[in-house]
Structure formats: C-alpha cells, structure tokens
mmCIF file of C-alpha atoms in Angstrom:
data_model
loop_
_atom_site.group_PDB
_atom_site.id
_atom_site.type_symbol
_atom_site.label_atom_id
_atom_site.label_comp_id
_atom_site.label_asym_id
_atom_site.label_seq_id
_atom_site.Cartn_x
_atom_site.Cartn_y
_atom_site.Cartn_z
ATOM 1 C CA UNK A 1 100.606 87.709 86.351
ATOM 2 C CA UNK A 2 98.761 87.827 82.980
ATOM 3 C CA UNK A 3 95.070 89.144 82.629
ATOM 4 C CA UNK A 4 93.636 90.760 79.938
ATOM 5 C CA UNK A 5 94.731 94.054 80.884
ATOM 6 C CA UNK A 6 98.126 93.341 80.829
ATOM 7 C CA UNK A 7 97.710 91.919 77.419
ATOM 8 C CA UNK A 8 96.013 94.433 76.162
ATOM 9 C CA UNK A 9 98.495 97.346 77.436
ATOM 10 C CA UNK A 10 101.727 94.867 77.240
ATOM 11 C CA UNK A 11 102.442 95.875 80.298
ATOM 12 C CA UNK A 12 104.052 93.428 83.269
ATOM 13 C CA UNK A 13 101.701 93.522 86.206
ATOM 14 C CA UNK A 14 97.816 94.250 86.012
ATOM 15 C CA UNK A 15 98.648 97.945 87.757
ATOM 16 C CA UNK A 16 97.239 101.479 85.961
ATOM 17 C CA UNK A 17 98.164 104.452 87.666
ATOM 18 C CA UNK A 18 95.534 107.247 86.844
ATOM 19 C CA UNK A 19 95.590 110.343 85.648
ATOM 20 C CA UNK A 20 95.678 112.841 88.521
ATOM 21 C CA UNK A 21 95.767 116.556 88.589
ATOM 22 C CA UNK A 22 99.470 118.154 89.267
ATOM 23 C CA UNK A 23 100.172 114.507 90.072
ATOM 24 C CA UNK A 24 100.430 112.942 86.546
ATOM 25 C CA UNK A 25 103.122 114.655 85.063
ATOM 26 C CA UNK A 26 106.513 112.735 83.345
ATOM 27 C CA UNK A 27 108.143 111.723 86.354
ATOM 28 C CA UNK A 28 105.391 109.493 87.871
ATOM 29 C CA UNK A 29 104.086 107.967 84.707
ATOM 30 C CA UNK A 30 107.773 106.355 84.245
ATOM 31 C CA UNK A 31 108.129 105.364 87.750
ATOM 32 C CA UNK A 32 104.886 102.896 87.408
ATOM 33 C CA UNK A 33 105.977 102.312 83.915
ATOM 34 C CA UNK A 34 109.181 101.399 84.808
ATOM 35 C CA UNK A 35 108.126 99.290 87.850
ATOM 36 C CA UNK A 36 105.664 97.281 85.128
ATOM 37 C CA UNK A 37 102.786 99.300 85.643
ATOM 38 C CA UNK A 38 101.012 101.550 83.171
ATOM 39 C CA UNK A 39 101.530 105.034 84.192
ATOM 40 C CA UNK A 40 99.639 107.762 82.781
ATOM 41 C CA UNK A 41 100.034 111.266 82.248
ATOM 42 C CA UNK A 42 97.496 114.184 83.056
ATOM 43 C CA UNK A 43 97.023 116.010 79.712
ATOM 44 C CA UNK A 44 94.949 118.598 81.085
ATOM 45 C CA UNK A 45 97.718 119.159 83.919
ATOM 46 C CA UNK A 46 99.392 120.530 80.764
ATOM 47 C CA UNK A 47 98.185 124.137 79.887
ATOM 48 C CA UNK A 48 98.621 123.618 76.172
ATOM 49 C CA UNK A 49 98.868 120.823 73.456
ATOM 50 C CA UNK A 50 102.299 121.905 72.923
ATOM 51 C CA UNK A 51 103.183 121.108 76.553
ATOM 52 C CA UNK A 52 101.889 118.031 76.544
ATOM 53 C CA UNK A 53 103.765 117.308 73.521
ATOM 54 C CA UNK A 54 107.156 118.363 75.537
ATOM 55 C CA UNK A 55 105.636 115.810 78.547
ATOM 56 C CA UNK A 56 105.155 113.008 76.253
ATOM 57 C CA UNK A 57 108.576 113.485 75.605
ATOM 58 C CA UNK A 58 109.900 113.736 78.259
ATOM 59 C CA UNK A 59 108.539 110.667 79.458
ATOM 60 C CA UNK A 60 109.994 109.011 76.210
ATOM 61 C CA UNK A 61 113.237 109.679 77.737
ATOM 62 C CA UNK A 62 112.512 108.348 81.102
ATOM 63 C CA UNK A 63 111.237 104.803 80.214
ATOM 64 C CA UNK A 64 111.206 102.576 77.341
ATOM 65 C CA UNK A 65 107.569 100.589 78.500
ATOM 66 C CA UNK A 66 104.194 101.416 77.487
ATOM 67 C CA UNK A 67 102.928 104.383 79.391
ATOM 68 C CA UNK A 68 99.360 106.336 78.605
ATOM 69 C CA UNK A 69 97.903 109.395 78.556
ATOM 70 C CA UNK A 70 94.786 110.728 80.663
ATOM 71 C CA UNK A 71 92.385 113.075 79.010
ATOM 72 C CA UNK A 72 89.378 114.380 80.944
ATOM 73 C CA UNK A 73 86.283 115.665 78.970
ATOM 74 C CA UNK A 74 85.182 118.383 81.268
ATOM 75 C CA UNK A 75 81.574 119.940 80.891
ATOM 76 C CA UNK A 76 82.578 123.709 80.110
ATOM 77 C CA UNK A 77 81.979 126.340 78.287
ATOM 78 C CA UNK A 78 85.669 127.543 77.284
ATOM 79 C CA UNK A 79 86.541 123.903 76.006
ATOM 80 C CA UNK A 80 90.081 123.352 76.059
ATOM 81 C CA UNK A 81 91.702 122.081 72.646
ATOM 82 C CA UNK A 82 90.793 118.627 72.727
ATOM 83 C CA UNK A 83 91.835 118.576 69.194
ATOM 84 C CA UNK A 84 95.090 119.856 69.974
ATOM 85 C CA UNK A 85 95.509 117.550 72.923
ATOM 86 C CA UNK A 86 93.968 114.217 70.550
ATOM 87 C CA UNK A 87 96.794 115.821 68.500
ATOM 88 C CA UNK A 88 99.924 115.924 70.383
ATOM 89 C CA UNK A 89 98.754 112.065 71.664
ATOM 90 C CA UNK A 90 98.875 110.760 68.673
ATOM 91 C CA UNK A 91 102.106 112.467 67.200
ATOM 92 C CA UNK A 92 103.777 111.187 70.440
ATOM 93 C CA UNK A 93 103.238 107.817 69.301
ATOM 94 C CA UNK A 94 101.168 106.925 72.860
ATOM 95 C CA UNK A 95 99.376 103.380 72.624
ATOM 96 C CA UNK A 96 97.146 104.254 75.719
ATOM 97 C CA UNK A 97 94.641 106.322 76.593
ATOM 98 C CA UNK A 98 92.429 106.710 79.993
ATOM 99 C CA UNK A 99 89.206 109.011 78.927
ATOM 100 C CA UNK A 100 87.202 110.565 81.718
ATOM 101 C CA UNK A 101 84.241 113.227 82.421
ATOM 102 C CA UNK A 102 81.739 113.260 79.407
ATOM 103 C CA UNK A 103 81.348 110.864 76.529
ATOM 104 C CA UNK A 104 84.646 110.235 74.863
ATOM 105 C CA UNK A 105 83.010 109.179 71.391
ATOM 106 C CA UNK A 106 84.016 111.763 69.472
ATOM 107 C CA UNK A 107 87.509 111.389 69.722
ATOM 108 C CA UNK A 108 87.372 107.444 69.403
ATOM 109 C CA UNK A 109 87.918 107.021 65.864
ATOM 110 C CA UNK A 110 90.726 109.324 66.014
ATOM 111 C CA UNK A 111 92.213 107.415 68.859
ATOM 112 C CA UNK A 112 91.218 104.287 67.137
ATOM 113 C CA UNK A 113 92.732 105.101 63.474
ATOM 114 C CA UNK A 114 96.359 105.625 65.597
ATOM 115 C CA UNK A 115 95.991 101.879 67.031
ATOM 116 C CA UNK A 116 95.267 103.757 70.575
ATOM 117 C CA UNK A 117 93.738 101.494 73.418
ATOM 118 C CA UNK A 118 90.953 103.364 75.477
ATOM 119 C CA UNK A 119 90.121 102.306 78.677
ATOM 120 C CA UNK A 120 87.555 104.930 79.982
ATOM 121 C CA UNK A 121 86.560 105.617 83.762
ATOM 122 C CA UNK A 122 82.952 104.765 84.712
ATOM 123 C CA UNK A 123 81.244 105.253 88.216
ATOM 124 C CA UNK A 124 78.190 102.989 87.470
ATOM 125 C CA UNK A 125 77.382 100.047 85.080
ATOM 126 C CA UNK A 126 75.420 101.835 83.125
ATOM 127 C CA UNK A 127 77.912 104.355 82.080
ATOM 128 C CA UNK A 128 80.504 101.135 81.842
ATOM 129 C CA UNK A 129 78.362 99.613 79.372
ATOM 130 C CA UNK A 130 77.560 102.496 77.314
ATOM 131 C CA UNK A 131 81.429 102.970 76.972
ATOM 132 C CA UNK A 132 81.759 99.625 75.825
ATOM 133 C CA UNK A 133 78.823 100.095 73.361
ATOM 134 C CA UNK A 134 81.030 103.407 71.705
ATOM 135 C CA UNK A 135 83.951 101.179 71.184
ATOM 136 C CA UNK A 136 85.742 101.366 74.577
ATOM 137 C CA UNK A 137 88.452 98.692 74.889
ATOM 138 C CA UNK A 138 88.596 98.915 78.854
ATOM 139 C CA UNK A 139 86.613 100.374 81.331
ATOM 140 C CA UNK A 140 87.534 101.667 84.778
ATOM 141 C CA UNK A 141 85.080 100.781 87.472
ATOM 142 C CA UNK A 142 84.846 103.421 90.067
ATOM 143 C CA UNK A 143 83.772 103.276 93.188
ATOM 144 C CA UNK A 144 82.149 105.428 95.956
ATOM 145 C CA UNK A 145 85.068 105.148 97.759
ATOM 146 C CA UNK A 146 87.433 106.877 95.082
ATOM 147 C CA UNK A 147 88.991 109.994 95.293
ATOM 148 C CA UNK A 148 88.071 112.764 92.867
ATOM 149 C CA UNK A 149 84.558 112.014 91.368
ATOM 150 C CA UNK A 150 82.822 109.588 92.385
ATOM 151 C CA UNK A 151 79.329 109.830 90.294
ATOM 152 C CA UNK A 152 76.129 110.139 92.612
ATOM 153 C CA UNK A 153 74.808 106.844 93.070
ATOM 154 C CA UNK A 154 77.420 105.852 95.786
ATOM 155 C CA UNK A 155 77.743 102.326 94.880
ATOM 156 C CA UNK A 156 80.849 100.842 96.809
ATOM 157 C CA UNK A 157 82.899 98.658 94.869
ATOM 158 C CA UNK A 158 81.725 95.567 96.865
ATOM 159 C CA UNK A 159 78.801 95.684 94.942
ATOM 160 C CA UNK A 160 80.203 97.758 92.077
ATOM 161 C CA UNK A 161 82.582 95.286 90.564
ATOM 162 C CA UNK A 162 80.386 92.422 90.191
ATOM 163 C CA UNK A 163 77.877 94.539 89.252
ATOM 164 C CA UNK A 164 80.093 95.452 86.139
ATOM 165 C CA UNK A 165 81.130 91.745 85.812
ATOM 166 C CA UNK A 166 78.087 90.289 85.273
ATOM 167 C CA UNK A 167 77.458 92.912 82.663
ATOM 168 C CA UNK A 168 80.507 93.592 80.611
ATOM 169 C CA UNK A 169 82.125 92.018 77.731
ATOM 170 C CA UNK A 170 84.702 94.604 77.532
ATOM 171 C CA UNK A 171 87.692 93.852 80.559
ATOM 172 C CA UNK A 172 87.844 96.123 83.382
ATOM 173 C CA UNK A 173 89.501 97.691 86.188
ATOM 174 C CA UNK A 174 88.649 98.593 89.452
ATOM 175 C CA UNK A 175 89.447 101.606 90.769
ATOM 176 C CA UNK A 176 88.659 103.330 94.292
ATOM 177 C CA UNK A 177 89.791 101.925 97.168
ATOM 178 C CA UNK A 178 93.101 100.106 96.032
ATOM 179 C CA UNK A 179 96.091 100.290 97.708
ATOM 180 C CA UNK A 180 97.496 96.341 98.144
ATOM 181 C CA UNK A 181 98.126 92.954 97.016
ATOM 182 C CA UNK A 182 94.565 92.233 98.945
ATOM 183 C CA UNK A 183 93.353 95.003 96.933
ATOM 184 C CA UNK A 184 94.416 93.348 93.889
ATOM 185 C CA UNK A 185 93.333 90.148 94.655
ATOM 186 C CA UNK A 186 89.733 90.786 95.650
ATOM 187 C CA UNK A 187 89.756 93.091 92.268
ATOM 188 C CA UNK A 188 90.864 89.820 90.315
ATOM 189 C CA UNK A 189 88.119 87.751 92.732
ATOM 190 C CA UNK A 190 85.299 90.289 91.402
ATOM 191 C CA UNK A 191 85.465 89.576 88.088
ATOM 192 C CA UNK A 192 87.947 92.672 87.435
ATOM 193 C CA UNK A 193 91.385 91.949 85.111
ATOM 194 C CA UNK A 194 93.772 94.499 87.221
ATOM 195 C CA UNK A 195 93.044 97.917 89.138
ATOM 196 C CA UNK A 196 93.474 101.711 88.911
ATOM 197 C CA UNK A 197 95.671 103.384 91.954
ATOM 198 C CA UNK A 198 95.373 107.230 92.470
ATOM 199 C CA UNK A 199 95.858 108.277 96.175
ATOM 200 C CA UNK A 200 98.110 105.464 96.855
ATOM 201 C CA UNK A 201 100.549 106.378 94.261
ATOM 202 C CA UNK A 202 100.684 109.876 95.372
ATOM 203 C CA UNK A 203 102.629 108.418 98.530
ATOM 204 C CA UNK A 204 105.627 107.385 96.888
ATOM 205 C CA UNK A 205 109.054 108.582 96.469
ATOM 206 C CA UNK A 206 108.596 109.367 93.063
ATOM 207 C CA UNK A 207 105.422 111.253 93.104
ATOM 208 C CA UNK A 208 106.103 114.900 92.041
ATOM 209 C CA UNK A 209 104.440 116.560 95.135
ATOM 210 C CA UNK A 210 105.319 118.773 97.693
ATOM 211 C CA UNK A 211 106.401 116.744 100.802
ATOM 212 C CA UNK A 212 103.465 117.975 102.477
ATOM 213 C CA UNK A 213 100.810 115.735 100.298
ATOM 214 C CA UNK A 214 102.599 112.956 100.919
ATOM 215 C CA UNK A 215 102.502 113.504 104.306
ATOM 216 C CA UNK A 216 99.340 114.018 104.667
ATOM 217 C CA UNK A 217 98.250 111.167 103.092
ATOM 218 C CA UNK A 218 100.138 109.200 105.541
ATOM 219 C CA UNK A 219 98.675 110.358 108.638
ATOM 220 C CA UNK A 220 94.832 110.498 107.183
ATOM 221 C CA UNK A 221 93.101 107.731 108.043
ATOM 222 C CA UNK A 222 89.656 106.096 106.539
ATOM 223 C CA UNK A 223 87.689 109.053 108.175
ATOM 224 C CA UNK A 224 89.325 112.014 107.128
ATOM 225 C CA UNK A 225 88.048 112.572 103.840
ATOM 226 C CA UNK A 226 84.479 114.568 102.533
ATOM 227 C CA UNK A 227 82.048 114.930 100.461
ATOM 228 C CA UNK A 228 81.875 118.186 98.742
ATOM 229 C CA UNK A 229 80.053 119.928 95.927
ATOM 230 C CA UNK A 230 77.057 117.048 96.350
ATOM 231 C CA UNK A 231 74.190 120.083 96.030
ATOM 232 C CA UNK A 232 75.758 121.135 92.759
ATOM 233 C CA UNK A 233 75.678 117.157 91.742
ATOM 234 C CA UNK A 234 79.295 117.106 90.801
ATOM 235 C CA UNK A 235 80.302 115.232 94.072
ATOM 236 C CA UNK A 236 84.200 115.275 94.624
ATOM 237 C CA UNK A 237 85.547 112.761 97.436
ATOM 238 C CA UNK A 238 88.522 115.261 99.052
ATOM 239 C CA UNK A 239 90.881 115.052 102.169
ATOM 240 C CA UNK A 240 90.021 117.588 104.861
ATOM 241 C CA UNK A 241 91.284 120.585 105.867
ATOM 242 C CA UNK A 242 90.271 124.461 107.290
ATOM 243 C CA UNK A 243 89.126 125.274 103.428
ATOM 244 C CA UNK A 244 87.333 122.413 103.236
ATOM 245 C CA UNK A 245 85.680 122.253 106.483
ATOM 246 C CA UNK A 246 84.809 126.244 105.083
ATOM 247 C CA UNK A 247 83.139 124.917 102.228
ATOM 248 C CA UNK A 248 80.846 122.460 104.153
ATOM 249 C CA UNK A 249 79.801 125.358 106.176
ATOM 250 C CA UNK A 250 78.622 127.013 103.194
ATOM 251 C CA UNK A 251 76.813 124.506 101.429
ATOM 252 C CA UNK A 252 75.064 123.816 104.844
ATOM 253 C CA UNK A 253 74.113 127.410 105.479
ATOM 254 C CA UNK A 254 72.940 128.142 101.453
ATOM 255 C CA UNK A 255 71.304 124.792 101.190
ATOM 256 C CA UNK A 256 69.680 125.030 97.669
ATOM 257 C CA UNK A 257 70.806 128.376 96.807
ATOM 258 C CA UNK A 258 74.082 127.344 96.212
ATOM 259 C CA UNK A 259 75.610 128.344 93.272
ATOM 260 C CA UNK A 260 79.635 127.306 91.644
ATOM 261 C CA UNK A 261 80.420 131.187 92.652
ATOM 262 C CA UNK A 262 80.422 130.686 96.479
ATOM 263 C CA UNK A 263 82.490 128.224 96.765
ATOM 264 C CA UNK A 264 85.089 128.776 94.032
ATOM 265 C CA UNK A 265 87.414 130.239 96.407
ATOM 266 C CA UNK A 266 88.182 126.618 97.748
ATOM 267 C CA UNK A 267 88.175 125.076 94.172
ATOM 268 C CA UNK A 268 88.990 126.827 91.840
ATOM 269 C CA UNK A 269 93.033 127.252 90.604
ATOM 270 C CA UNK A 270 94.129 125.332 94.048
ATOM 271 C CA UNK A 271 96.220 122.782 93.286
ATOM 272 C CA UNK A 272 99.090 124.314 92.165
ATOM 273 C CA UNK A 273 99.556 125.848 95.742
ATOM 274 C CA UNK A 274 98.648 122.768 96.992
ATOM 275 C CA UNK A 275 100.588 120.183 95.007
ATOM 276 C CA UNK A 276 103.726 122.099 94.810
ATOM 277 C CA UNK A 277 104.176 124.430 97.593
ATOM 278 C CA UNK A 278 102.282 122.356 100.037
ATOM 279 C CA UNK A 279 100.085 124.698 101.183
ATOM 280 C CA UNK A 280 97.475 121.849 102.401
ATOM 281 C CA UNK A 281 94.894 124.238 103.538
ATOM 282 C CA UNK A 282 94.318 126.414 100.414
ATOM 283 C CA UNK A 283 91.457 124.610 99.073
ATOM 284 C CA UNK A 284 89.995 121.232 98.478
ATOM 285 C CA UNK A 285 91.842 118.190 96.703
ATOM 286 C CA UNK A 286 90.854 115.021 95.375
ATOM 287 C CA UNK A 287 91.865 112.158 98.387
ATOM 288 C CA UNK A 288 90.523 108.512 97.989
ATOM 289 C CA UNK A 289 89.452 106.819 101.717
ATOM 290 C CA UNK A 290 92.134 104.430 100.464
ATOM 291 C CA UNK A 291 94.443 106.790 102.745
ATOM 292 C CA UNK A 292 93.562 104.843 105.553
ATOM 293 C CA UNK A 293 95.904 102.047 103.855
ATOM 294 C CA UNK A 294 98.471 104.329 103.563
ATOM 295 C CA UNK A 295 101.329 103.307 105.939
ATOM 296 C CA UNK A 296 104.434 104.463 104.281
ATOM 297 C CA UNK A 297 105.910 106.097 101.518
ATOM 298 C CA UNK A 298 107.599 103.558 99.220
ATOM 299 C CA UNK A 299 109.502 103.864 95.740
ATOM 300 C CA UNK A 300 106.679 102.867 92.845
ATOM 301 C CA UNK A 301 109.018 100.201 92.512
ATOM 302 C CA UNK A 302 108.548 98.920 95.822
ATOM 303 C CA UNK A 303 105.258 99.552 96.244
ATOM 304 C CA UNK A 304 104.414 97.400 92.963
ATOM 305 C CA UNK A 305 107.038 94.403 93.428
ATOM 306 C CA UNK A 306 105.191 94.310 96.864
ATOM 307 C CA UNK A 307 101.523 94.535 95.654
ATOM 308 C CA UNK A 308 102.599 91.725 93.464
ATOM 309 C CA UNK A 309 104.389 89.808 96.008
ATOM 310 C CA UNK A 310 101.098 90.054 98.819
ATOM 311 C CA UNK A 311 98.652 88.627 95.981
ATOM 312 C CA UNK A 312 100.569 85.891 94.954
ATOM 313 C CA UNK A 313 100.823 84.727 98.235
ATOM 314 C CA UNK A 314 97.524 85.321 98.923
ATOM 315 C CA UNK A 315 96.663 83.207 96.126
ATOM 316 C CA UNK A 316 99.042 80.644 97.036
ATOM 317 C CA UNK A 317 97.162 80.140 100.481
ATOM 318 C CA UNK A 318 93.980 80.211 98.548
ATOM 319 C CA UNK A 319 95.388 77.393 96.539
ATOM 320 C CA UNK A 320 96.459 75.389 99.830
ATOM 321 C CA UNK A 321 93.070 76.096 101.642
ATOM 322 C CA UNK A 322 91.466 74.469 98.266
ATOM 323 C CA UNK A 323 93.692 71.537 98.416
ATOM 324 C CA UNK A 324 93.028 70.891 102.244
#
C-alpha cells in the first residue's frame, strides 16, 4: 500500500510506531522497521547524547530499513542537551524524525540541512497547521483518545482527522486510538496517509517491557484508563492503578491548590520501575483507550502483516459493495 507517508519515509506499509518512554529503545524500533513499519526510537529515554548515539547504533545493527528518532521538547527549566541529542541524530545518519512537546523550529534547519524528514505530533489543527507553516513535512494528528498527552481540547479523532484534512497541505497521520486494519482504513477514509501506534505496539513480543505491561494491557479494557494532571493543564491519558487512583484523590481533595509537588510521587522517575521491573502500581503511565482492542500479544511482524491483511480486505469489500 503506497500513500504519501510511505513515500516520504520509504518505508513498506503506512505504519509509524511512536516514540514512547522506556518503550522506544533499539529493539522495538527494528521490530516495526523490520516488519515495514517506521519504528522510532525515544531519545530522551536515553540519559545522554552519547547514549543515544550507542542506540542509534545499535539499531543500525538490527535492521537495514529506515527507522526514526523521537525527540520531545519538554517545557523545563534544566533543558536537556537538545543540541547534543540534534547532534548524535544527525551523525547517526537517521532520515526521520518525530518532534513532540513545544515548537520544534529551532532545530528544523538543522534537521533540514541533514536531509531529515520531520513529522511532528499535534493534538489540534491549529497546532497541525502551525507545524506545517515552520516547515514540518508530516504531522501527527492526535486524538483525545491517545495515550500520553492528549492536549486539552478533547477532540476525538472522529472529528479530529477531517478536521486536519480539510486544513492541511502537509500529509498526516493519525494517531490515538489505532490498533487494526479497521483502524487503518478509517485513518486512510479521513483524509489521513497512514497512522501512529503507541499502546498497541507495547503488546508485542518484541516490546522491551516487563511482562507485566504487556499484560496489563491485555486485560484493560476501553474503561480502564484516566485522566490525570487536567488542573495543572498538562492532561496525561494513563492506565489505572492504586497510585493512580491516589493521585485522583488528591487533585479532588486540593482542587485549585494543586501544585506539580503533590503529586510527584506518582510521576515523577516511575517508569523505570514500571517498564522494567513491572511494578504496575508505582505510579502513573501513559495507556491509550486503544487497550480495549488489545486481544493478544503478537510479534510486530504479525501484528503488521495482519493490520495490512484486515484493510485490504476491508477495502476489497468496499470495492464489491461499490460494484453491486
């Protein structure tokens, strides 16, 4: 299946994997790679433009296809060293590049100069179209029902994605709720050229997490994840559990008083515990409702081959329905 993603990326099927915290490391960005996708790596998963120069390298060795980089512009006062990270990026000789948090324009040109393709994640269509005015190639369109953070507007990507459609120039993905060949499909159907799978690919074989996630994942269904951090208007969409449930109870019983400070116990430094050792109720991590798709735990192989297989089908019965 050709769109302009997979053009664009020269990459087999219209599939991005994206960047995901303790998730995105070498072994999962080859796995999608090598199943046609585009898998990315988590740069700031990587303590240290040096070690993300070792994971870029270590991905080198794992697959010979395209595979990208995530880099997440975070609105903090330590800062890591973006420099350092644009850096290592570009020595590693990496063609793509998913931007995310704050304005990426900055580092464009630098990007740009190296022949890098930047495909940025939005959660509204004004944000999408201000990344295409910058010099985006690609946008992300994220939805409300995405894990991680999902803006504040809480636009589903029903509306979302021809939303962005009608407004953009620039392809795009969706992203937020994807987890099938229908998925895909209705993605295609909205106007987008390929979508963006986070939770989904966290259930595979591949997927360098502690048994536990993955588990986890498979028995959550639609109604299992929350809202936190909304007072503080830096929403996160996470799956549930005791700390979680903890925080709610906070931000209830502070209401506006709320600061960062009170709840940092169930967000801050977490996901190592989480991801690794499986500790699933040390604090709060980023879940997509997409979990209530989630019926097994597949190789990224697998999982892709039969993405691709459902939406060609499905289009093949479209095309017979039209024919009738």
């Amino acid at each position: 299946m050709k769109t302009a993603i997979t053009e664009m990326f020269g990459i087999q099927h219209p599939i991005i994997q994206g960047g995901m915290h303790y998730v995105g490391f070498a072994e999962m960005a080859a796995a999608v790679s090598n199943a046609g996708g585009l898998g990315i790596i988590t740069g700031l998963t990587q303590k240290t433009p040096a070690d993300l120069a070792n994971e870029i390298a270590r991905c080198r060795d794992m697959t010979d296809k395209p595979f990208g980089v995530n880099l997440t512009f975070l609105p903090t006062v330590n800062a890591p060293d973006y420099p350092g990270y644009i850096r290592a990026i570009v020595e590693g000789g990496v063609k793509a590049v998913e931007t995310a948090g704050n304005n990426p324009q900055a580092v464009l040109p630098h990007l740009k100069d190296a022949g890098i393709k930047v495909i940025h994640k939005c959660t509204s269509v004004r944000h999408a179209l201000k990344a295409q005015s910058i010099g985006c190639d690609a946008v992300s369109v994220d939805g409300f029902e995405c894990g991680g953070h999902p803006g504040e507007d809480d636009v589903p990507n029903f509306i979302l994605l021809p939303r962005a459609a009608d407004e953009l120039e620039i392809p795009f993905v969706s992203s937020g709720g994807m987890a099938d060949g229908r998925s895909l499909v209705a993605s295609l159907a909205f106007g987008a050229a390929g979508m963006n799978m986070g939770t989904r690919f966290i259930a595979t074989k591949e997927a360098p997490v502690h048994d536990n996630v993955k588990q986890a994942i498979l028995a959550a269904s639609e109604l299992d994840t929350r809202l936190v951090m909304r007072p503080l208007r830096n929403t996160e969409r996470v799956l549930t559990n005791d700390a979680v449930e903890r925080l709610l109870e906070k931000e209830r019983a502070l209401g506006a008083d709320l600061k960062f400070e009170d709840i940092i116990e169930e967000v801050a430094g977490v996901y190592p515990s989480i991801m690794r050792e499986g500790e699933m109720d040390r604090g709060a991590w980023s879940c997509g409702m997409v979990a209530g798709l989630v019926y097994d735990i597949p190789t990224c192989r697998e999982l892709i081959d039969r993405i691709m297989s459902q939406a060609n089908d499905i289009v093949d019965r479209m095309d017979g329905l039209r024919r009738a």
